[in-house]
Each structure stands twice: as structure tokens, then as C-alpha cells.
XYZ file of C-alpha atoms in Angstrom:
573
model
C 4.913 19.939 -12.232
C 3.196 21.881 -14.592
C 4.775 23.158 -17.795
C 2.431 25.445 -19.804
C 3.615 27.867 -22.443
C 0.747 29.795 -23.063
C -0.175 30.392 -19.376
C -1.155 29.025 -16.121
C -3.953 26.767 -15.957
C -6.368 28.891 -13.285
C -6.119 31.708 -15.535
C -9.376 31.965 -17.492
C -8.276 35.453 -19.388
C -6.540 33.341 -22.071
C -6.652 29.815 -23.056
C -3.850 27.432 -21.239
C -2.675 24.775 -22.687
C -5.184 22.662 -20.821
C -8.035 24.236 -21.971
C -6.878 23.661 -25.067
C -6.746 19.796 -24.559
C -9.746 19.824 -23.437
C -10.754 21.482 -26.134
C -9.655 20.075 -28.716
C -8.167 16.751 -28.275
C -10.519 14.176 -29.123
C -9.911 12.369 -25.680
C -10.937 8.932 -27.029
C -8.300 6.256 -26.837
C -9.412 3.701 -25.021
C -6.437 2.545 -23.112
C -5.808 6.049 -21.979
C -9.427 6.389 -20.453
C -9.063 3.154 -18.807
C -6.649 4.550 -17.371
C -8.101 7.325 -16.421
C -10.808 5.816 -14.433
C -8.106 3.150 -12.861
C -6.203 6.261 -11.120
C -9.336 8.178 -9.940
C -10.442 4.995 -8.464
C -7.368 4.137 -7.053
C -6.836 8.032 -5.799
C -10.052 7.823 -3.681
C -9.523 4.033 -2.432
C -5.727 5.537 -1.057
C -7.742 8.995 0.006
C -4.404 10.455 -2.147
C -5.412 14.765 -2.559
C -3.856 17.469 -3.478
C -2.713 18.234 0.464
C -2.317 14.521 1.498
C -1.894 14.765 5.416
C -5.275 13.991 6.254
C -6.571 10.972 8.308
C -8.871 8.508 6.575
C -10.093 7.546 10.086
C -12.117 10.822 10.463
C -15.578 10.298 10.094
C -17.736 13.072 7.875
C -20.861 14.391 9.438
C -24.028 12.538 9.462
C -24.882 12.446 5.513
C -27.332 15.248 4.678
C -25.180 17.943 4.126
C -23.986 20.695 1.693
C -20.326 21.611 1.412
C -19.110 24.501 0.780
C -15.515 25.133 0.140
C -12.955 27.866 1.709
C -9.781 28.861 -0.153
C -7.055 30.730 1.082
C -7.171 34.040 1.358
C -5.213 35.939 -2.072
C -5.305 32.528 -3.462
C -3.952 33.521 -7.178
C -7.024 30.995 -9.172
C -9.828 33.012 -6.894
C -8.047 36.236 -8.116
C -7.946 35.323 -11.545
C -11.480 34.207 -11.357
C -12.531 37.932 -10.336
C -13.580 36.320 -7.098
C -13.025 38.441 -3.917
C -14.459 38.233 -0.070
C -17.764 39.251 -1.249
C -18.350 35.792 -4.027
C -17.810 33.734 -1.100
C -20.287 35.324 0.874
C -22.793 34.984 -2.055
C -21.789 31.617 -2.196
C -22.275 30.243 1.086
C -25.875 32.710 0.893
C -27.194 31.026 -2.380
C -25.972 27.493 -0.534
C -28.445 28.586 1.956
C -30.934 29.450 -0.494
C -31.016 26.777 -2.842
C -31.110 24.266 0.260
C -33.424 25.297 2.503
C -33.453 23.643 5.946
C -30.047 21.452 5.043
C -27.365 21.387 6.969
C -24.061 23.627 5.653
C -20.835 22.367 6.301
C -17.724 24.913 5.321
C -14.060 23.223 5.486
C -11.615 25.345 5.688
C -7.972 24.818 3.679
C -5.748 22.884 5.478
C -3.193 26.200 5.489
C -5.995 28.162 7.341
C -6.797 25.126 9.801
C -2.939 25.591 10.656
C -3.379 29.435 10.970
C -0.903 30.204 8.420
C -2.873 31.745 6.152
C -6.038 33.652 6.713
C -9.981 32.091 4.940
C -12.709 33.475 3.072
C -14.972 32.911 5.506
C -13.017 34.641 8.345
C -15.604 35.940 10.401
C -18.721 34.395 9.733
C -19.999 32.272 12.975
C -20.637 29.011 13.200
C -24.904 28.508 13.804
C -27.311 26.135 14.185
C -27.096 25.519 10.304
C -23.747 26.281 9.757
C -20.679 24.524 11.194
C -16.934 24.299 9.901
C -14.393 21.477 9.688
C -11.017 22.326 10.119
C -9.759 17.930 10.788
C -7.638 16.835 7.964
C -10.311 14.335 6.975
C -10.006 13.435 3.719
C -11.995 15.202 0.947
C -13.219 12.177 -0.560
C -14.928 11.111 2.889
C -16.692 14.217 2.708
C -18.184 14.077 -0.765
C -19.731 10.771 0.574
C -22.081 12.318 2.707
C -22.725 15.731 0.419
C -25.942 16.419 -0.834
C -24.271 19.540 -2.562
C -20.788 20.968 -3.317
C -20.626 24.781 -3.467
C -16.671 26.222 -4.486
C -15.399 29.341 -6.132
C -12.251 27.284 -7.574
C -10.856 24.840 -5.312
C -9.560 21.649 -6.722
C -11.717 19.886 -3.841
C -14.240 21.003 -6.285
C -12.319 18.838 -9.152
C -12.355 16.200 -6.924
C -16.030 16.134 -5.997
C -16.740 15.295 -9.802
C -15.078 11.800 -9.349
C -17.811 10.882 -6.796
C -20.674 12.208 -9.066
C -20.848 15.434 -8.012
C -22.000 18.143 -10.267
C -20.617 21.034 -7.981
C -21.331 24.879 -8.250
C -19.119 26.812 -9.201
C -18.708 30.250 -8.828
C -15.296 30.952 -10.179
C -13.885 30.220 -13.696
C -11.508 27.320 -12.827
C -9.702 25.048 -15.598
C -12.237 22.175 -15.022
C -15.501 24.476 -15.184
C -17.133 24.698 -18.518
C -17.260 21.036 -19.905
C -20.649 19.796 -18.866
C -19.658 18.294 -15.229
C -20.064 21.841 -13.178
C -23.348 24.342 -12.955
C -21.124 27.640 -13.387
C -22.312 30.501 -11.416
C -20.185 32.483 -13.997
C -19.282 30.774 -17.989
C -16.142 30.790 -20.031
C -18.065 31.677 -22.899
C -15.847 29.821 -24.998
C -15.582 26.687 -23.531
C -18.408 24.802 -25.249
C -17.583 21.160 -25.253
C -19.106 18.680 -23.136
C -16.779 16.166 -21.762
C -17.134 12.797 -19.827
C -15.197 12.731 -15.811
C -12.429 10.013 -17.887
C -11.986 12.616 -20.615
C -11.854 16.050 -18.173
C -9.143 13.654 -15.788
C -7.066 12.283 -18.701
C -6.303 15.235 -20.016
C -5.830 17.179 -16.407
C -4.022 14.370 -14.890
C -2.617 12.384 -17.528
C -1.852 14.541 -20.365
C -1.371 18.183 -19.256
C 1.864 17.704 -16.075
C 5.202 16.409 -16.058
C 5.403 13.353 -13.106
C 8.754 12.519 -11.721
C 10.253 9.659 -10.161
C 12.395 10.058 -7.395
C 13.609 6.968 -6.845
C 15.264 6.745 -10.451
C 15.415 10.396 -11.082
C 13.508 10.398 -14.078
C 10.043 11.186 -15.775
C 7.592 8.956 -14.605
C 3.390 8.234 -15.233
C 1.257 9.577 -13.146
C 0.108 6.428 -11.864
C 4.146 5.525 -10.680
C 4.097 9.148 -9.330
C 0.763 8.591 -7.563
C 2.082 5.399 -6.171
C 5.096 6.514 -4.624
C 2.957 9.529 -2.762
C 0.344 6.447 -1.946
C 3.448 4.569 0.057
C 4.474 7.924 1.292
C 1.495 9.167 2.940
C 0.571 5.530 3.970
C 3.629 5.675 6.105
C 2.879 9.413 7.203
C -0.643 8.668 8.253
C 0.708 5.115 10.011
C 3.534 7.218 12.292
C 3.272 11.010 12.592
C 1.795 10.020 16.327
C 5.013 8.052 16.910
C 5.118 4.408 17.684
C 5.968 2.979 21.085
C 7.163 -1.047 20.029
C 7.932 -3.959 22.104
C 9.800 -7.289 21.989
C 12.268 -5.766 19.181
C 15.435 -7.547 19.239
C 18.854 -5.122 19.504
C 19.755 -5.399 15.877
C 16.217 -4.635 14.871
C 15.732 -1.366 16.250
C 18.101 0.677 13.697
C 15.838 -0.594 10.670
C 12.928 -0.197 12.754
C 13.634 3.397 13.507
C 14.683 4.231 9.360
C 11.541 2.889 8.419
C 8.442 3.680 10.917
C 10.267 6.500 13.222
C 11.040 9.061 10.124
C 8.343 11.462 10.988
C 8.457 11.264 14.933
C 11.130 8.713 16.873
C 9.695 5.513 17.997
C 10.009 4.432 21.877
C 11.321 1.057 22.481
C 9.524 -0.479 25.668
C 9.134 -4.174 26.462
C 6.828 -3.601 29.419
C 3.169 -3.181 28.596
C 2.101 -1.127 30.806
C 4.968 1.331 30.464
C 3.627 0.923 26.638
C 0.358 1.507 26.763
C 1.408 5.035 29.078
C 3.286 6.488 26.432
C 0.003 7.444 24.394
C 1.213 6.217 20.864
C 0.495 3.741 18.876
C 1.618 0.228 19.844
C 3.422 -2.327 18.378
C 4.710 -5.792 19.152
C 6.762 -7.858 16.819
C 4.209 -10.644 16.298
C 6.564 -13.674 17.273
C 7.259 -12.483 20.432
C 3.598 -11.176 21.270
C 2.070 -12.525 24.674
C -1.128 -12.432 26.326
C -0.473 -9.100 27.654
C -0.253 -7.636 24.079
C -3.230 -8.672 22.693
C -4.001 -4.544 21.749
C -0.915 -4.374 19.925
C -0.410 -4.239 16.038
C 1.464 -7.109 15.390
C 5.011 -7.013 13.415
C 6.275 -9.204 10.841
C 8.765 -9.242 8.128
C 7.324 -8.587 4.796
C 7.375 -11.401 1.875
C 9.877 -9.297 -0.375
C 12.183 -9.125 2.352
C 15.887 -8.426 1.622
C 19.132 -9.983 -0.118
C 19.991 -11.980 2.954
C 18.432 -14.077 5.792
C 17.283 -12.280 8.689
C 18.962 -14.742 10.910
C 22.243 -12.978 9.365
C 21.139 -9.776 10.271
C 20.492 -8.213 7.219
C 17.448 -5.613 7.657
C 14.242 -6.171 5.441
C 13.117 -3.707 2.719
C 9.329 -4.772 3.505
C 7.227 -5.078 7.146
C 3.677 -5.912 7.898
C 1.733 -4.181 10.379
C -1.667 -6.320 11.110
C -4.120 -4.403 13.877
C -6.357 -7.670 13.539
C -3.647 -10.790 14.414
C -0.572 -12.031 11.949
C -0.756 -13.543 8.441
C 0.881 -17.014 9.571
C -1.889 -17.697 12.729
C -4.902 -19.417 10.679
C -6.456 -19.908 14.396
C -7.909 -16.125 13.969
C -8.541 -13.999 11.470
C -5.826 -11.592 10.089
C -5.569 -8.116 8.008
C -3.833 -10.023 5.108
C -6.842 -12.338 5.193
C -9.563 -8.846 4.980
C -7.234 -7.845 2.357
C -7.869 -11.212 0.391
C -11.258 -11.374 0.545
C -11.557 -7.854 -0.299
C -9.937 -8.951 -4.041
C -13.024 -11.097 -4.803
C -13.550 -8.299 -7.605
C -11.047 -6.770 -8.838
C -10.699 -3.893 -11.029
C -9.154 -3.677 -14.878
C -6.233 -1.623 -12.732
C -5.370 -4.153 -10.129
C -5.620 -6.877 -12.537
C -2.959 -5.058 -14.696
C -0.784 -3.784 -11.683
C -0.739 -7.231 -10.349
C -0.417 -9.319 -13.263
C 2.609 -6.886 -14.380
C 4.088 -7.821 -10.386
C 3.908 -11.310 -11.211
C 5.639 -11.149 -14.246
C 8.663 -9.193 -12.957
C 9.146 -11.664 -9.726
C 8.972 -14.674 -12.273
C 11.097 -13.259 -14.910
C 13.726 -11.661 -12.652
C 13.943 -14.827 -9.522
C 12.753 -12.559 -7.158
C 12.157 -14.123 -3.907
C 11.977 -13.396 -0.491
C 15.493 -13.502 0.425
C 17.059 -13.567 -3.334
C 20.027 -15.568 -2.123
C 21.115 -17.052 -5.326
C 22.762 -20.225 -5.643
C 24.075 -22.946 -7.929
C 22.747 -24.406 -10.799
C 22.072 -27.665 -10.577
C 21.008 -30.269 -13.545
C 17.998 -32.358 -12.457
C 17.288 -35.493 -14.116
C 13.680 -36.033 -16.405
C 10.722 -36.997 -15.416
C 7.833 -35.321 -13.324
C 9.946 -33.639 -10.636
C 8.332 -32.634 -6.750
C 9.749 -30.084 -4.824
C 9.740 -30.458 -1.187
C 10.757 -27.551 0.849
C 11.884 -27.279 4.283
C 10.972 -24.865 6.963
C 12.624 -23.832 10.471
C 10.585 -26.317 12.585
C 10.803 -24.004 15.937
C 9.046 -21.146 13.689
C 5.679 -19.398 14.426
C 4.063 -20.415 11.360
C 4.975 -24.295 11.808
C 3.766 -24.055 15.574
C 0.386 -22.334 14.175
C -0.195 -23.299 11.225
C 1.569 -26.870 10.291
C -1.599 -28.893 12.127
C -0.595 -32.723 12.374
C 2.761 -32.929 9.855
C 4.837 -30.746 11.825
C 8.494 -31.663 10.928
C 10.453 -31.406 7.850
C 10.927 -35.253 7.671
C 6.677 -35.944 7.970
C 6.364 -33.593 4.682
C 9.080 -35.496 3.012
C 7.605 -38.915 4.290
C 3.810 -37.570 2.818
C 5.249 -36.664 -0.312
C 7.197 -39.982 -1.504
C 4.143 -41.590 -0.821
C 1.915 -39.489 -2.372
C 4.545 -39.689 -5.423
C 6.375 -42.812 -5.256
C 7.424 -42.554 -8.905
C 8.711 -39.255 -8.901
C 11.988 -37.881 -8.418
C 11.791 -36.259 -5.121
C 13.650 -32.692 -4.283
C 14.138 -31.809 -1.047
C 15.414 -28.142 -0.509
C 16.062 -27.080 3.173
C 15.282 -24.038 5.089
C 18.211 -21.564 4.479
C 18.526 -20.876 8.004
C 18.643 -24.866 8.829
C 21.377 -25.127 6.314
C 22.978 -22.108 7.931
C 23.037 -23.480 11.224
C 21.115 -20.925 12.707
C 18.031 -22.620 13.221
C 16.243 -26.215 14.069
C 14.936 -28.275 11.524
C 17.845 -30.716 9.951
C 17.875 -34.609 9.131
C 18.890 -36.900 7.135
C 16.548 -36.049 3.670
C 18.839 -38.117 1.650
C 16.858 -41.421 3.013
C 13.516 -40.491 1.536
C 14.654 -37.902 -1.558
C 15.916 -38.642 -4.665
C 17.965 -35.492 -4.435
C 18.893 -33.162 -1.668
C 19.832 -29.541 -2.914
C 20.653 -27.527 0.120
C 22.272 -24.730 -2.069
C 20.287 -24.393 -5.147
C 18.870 -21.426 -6.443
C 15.121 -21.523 -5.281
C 13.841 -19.675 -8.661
C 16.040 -22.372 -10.595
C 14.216 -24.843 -8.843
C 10.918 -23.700 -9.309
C 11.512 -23.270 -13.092
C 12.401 -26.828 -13.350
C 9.102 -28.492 -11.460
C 5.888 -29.117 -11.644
C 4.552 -29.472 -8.087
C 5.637 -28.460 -4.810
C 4.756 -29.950 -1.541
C 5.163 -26.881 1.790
C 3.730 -27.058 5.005
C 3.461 -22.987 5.524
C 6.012 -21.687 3.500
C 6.124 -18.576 1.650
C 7.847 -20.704 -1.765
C 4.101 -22.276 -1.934
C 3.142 -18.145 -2.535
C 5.952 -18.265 -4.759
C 5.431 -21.198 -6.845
C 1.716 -20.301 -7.528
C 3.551 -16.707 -9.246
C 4.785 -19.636 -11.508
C 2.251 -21.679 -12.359
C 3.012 -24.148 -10.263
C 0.543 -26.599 -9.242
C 0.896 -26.568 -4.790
C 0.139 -28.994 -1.659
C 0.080 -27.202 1.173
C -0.398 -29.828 4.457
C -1.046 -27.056 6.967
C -2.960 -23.818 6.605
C -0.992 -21.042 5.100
C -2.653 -17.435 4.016
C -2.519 -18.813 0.498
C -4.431 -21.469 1.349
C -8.047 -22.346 0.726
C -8.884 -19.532 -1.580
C -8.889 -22.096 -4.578
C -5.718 -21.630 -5.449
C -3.930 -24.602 -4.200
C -4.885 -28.526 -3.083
C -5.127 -27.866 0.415
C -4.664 -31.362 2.589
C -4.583 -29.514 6.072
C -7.049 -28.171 8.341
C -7.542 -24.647 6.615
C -10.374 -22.480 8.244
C -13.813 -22.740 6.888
C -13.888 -19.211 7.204
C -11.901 -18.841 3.804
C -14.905 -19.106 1.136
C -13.977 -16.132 -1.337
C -12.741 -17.927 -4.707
C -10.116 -15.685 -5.632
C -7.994 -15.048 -8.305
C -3.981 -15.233 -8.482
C -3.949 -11.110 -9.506
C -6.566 -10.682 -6.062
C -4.156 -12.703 -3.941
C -0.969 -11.085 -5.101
C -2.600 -7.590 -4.804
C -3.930 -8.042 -1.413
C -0.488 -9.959 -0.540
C 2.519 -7.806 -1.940
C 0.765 -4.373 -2.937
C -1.845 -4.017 -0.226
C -0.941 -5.529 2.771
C 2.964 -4.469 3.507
C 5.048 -1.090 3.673
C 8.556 -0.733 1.425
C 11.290 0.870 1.818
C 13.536 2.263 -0.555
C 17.619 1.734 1.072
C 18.850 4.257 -1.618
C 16.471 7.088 -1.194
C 15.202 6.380 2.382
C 11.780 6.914 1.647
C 8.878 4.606 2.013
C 8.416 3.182 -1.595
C 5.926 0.933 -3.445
C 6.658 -2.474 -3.960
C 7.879 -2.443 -7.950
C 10.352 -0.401 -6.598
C 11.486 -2.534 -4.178
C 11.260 -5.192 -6.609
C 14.150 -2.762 -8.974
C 16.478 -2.665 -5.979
C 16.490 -5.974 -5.396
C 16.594 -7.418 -9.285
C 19.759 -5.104 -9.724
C 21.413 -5.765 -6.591
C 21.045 -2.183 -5.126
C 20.453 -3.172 -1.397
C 22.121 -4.148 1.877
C 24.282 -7.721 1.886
C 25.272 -9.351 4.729
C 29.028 -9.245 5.665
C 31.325 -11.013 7.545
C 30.241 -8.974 10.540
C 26.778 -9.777 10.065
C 27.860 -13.506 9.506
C 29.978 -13.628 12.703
C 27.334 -11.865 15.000
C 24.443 -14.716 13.638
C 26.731 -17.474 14.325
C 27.334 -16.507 18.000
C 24.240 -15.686 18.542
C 23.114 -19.317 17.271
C 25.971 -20.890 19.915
C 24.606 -18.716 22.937
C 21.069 -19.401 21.743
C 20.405 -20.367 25.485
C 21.159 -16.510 26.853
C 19.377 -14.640 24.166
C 17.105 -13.201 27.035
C 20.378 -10.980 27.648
C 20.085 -8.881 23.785
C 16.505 -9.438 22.910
């Protein structure tokens, strides 16, 4: 929101408050332009606008072009510019003019694409030269291809400056007059020549009032831009509605909360009935056959919940991956795009990231944040050994030739025959609910089935995993890891890699590049208080202070039986 007690900001008659920033502030911190040019870049990387319902898969028109921007017909900033029917028109003529022989290309608001509100340009007809978009494609799409933004006083046209545009302007809009526009028509009093950081530090940083809504408070705008990032993420991902398959019974509640909210999802386990039902399809990724190999794969997230899964207790974070599923290393993966993408990373995503790290370490956040006891370990270099569920899709994909817990635990003593040896098993092994139990107490010095897993990690120095996500977890702490099968983690330099990782994985990449690609880029939140999709910090909140879900007895009685009828789970999944 914007608070301004002189007047509103697209009034030129008097100075706003703005203007007066602008004017006067000497807009040269550097911490606040750095973060300036973090948020723009991160604004056009989301394809976050004012109106954010667009679709980043809409192509703009073969590059070439000039835009030229409608408004909305009565719009109060063309009124107070003194702009009417007849400045549009002169516009779109001296477009023409100053171009000759280019292409024009007018997009319409997105209120006059809906026909709710009538355009400038009402009436003129579409020609040879002249054609209209009315797709919500995002803004920042089209300024790639632009040879030439012409506006009266959109804020598309305050956009187009982030992407190098100098755009002509034919109104008096707040962020005409400081160097960055060609102005059709001058404040004369705005004389000041400003740089893009300094015009969107003081328009975006300075000048509103952000709000968080999942703490009810004031917020930065980068939180606020955030929390409209994971919202429109999840807009753009299910307005079309999702048609899913191979969801288990107790899934399809959390399912529906968290990808159905803007259009009901269809549950259908036949693939061709799926692929009729002209949605988007989806396949929970351990359960995906040969006949879903078009499917986006489903997967629980790595911030999952206060609670095992086996228990029942839904997740607060999914992964959708349209390319195949983090824990396959056979074939390349979204997560794995994502990584390689984080080669370079910028002074933003370095922060962001390195500020995630810190509050998982600091707070014990893992991915099911069960707790546990304390437990006093002896001295002397201590190895952590952790367990998985041997039947799991990452162990039959991923483990290559040591396959079992008891193979890891062999590989380790005799890697470290000195050491004292910790073995912690899989949660779900110790619960029963799942295979992958024996006798550890043969080859481990200590067997500490119901320690705290952040305790643990605080307290050694190396860790030995076949796929599992604690490896992720112990790099977070510094951890030095051997992984013996091919994890996503693995092979980016990170850890000492003794499996069969592909040779694909070349990218050297930093711990802030894997954890941004991992936990900020790659997932979807979701917020249990609020019900809204959510980044991941807070997800991260609601889990540190114990605002989520917990499994109850119910939840604890269902998992059981459905572990003791294991052999007719065809009959609810």
C-alpha cells in the first residue's frame, strides 16, 4: 500500500512524496541499491508485475518490434497526465513515424483483454503493421523482443526501464523526468538525473508500506515480493486444474489444499482416462509406470512436515519435476537444471541462501523435525552412518552396488576402523513401517535409533549415506560427506562421491547454488495456518515454532495397520 500525505503518486500537479525522494534523497547507500538491483532481477527471473496472472510460457512476437502500451479507459494517472483518447492516437501515430517500416505491437490491459473495462485504442484495426496482444504474457517477455516502448503512463512503462529501455513517454507519470524516459511532455521541475537502482529504491523500496500475511505484520518488499512469487507460482502451475494419478487415499486431502485451490483436481489412475480430461497431468513419481512417462512426476519436498509420512502426517513442501524425479540419477531431472543453473549466482541468492542455511542449522530443522533424545557420545573423531528404507525409490535407483543398510555400515568401519562408529536408522525402519532393520550393534560402536538427527550432526565430523537427504543436511553443517550411491547432491564438488554418479554432473557449484536450486527453487510451500502457498522461510517459521500438523494416535493407528496388511494395499492406494 501506498501512504502519501501530500498526494497520490500519478499526480504531477503537485509534488508526492515520491517525487520528493527522488528528488531529494541522495539515493546512495550501498546496501540499499544492492538491493535494489537484487529485487528487479529477481522480479523479472519470477515474471512477478503489477497484474501477475500472466503465463511465462507465452512466447512474444518475433523480435523487431515496437510496443506501444494501452491503459484503461478513465484510468485516473492518464487523467491526471492531461492525457485523453486523442494522446494515444498521437502516440501510436508518432510510433509509426519515428519507426518507419517496424512492426507495432499494442497490448492491451489485462482488464480490457477481459472486457471489463473499455481501451484507448478501442477502434483502431488491426493492419498489416499493426497487431494487438491481448494473452497474459508477461511484460517482461515482451520488452525482450522491443525495439521501442511507446506509453502515456503505464507502469509497464516503469518496468521496461529494468530491461534497458528508455521508453517514450507521453504522460507525466511519477517515474518520468529523471533521465531514464524521453518525455513527450516535462515536469519542468523534475531536474535530477537518476540511475534504474536509485529511481527503483526509492519507488519500490522506500516510498510503500509491504505487509506480511502470514505474520500479520510489516514486511520488506523483497518478503512481500516473495510470498506473491510462491503465490502466482502456484496460480500459473493450477488455474487449468490438475488431473493426478497413483495418489494414495490419505494423500488426496493435502493434495487437493495445496494444488486444487484455484480449480479442483481429478483423481484418475487410468492413463488414458487421464490424458482425456485435458489438464495437466500428474503422477506421484514412486508409483509412475511406463504408461506415464508424459506425466509431471510427484514427490515430497525436503522440508517436509513434523512427522513421517508413513504416519500420515501431510507435507508442507512437494516437488513437481516435468523432466523425471530428483532421486533417479539414470536421467536427468528439473532439480538437476535447477543446479546447474546456480553455477553463477547473484549477490541476492547468495544472501537469501546463505541466510536459509543459517536458520536450518541454528534452529535443527530437518526434513521431518522429529526431535529426540540427547544422547552423550564419547571423544574422538566420530562417523555417522545413516540408514535408509531399503525397499525405497531412491535406494532401488540410486544406491548402485551397496544397496543395504548393513553394506554402508560394513564400508564405513573399514574405511574408519579407528573411529567410533554411529549408526542412526531410518525413522520409518525404527517405526516398523518399513524394510530395512538388522542387527547394527555388530559393526557400530553405537546404535542411536532415537536420537535427535540435528544433535547428531552437531556432534560429528563425517557422515557416510547412500542417498539420503541427511547427506543434504550435513553439508548445511559443514560436514564433510560420503555418499556410496548417486544422490542429487552428489558430484557437484560438494561431497567425496564413491558411487557411480553421472558424468553428466560437471558444474562446480557452490553450497548457496545447491541450496537455492534445492529448497528455494525447485519445490512449492504451503503455509497450514494461512492456507496459502508460501515461500520456504516461511515454512521454515512454522516448523521452528511448532505451528504445523502432528501426527496423533489416529494417524499412528491407521500407519500401523496399514504396515500389517502391507500385502492388500492394492485395496486403498
Amino acid at each position: 500500500m501506498i501512504i502519501d500525505r501530500k498526494t497520490v503518486h500519478f499526480d504531477p500537479e503537485v509534488p508526492s512524496e515520491l517525487e520528493v525522494l527522488l528528488a531529494t534523497h541522495l539515493l546512495d547507500d550501498t546496501a540499499l541499491l544492492n538491493r535494489a538491483r537484487g529485487l528487479i532481477a529477481r522480479m523479472q527471473e519470477a515474471h512477478l508485475t503489477k497484474y501477475s496472472a500472466i503465463d511465462a510460457d507465452i512466447a512474444a512476437p518475433p523480435a523487431g518490434y515496437v510496443l506501444v502500451i494501452d491503459q484503461t479507459y478513465g484510468d485516473a494517472a492518464v487523467k491526471a497526465s492531461g492525457a485523453d483518447r486523442n494522446r494515444f492516437l498521437e502516440m501510436l501515430f508518432v510510433a509509426q513515424e519515428e519507426n518507419p517500416g517496424a512492426r507495432i505491437v499494442i497490448k492491451t490491459h489485462p482488464e480490457t483483454a477481459k472486457g471489463l473495462r473499455e481501451g484507448y485504442f478501442e477502434g483502431v484495426e488491426p493492419s498489416k503493421t499493426v497487431s494487438f496482444i491481448d494473452t497474459p504474457i508477461s511484460p517482461w517477455r515482451l520488452f525482450e523482443g522491443a525495439i521501442g516502448v511507446y506509453t502515456v503512463s503505464s507502469q509497464m512503462g516503469f518496468e521496461a526501464i529494468f530491461t534497458g529501455h528508455k521508453p517514450r513517454v507521453f504522460g507525466q507519470p511519477f517515474y518520468a523526468g529523471w533521465g531514464l524516459t524521453v518525455d513527450e511532455f516535462p515536469v519542468q521541475r523534475r531536474q535530477r538525473t537518476l540511475t534504474r537502482a536509485q529511481l527503483f529504491a526509492a519507488s519500490m523500496l522506500l516510498y510503500p508500506k509491504w505487509y506480511d500475511a502470514f505474520e500479520d505484520r510489516l514486511a520488506t518488499a523483497e518478503e512481500a515480493a516473495e510470498a506473491l512469487i510462491a503465490q502466482t507460482r502456484a496460480w500459473t502451475e493450477d488455474h487449468r486444474g490438475w488431473v493426478a494419478s497413483g495418489m494414495r487415499l490419505w494423500k488426496r486431502g493435502p493434495l487437493q489444499k495445496i494444488y486444487g485451490q484455484h480449480k479442483r483436481m481429478i483423481f484418475q489412475d487410468d492413463p488414458a482416462k487421464a490424458r482425456q480430461a485435458d489438464r495437466p497431468w500428474m503422477v506421484w513419481a514412486g508409483k509412475a509406470e511406463v504408461g506415464h512417462h508424459d506425466a509431471v512426476r510427484v514427490e515430497d519436498g525436503f522440508i517436509r512436515s513434523r512427522g513421517l509420512g508413513a504416519e500420515l502426517v501431510p507435507p508442507l513442501s512437494l516437488v513437481t519435476d516435468d523432466i523425471g524425479i530428483y532421486y533417479d540419477p539414470s536421467r536427468p531431472s528439473r532439480l538437476e537444471k535447477l543446479i546447474e543453473m546456480r553455477g553463477e549466482m547473484r549477490l541476492d541468492q547468495i544472501t537469501r541462501a546463505d541466510a536459509l542455511i543459517q536458520s536450518l542449522s541454528s534452529q535443527g530443522i530437518s526434513k521431518y523435525n522429529l526431535g529426540g533424545a540427547e544422547v552423550q557420545l564419547p571423544k574422538g573423531e566420530r562417523v555417522l552412518v545413516v540408514g535408509q528404507v531399503e525397499d525405497d525409490a531412491s535406494i532401488r535407483l540410486g544406491a548402485g552396488e551397496i544397496s543395504t543398510n548393513r553394506a554402508l555400515v560394513e564400508n564405513a568401519r573399514a574405511a574408519h576402523p579407528d573411529a567410533i562408529l554411529i549408526y542412526k536408522p531410518h525413522p520409518d525402519v525404527t517405526a516398523g513401517l518399513r524394510a530395512g532393520a538388522f542387527n547394527a550393534a555388530e559393526l557400530a560402536d553405537l546404535v542411536l535409533p532415537n536420537a535427535d538427527i540435528s544433535t547428531l550432526l552437531s556432534e560429528v565430523s563425517k557422515l557416510w549415506t547412500m542417498t539420503s537427504l541427511t547427506g543434504f543436511e550435513a553439508l548445511l553443517r559443514g560436514i564433510h560427506v560420503v555418499t556410496t550411491g548417486a544422490p542429487f547432491y552428489a558430484g557437484w564438488g560438494l561431497t567425496q562421491d564413491l558411487g557411480d554418479v553421472p558424468p553428466r554432473r560437471r558444474a562446480e557449484i557452490t553450497l548457496a547454488g545447491l541450496v537455492h536450486a534445492t529448497l528455494i527453487d525447485y519445490p512449492r510451500y504451503f503455509d497450514p495456518k494461512t492456507g496459502l502457498a508460501c515461500p520456504v522461510e516461511v515454512a521454515v517459521k512454522r516448523l521452528a515454532n511448532g505451528d504445523v500438523p502432528h501426527p496423533n494416535a489416529l494417524n499412528r493407528l491407521i500407519s500401523k495397520l496399514l504396515g500389517v496388511l502391507a500385502s492388500s494395499a492394492h485395496l486403498w492406494r
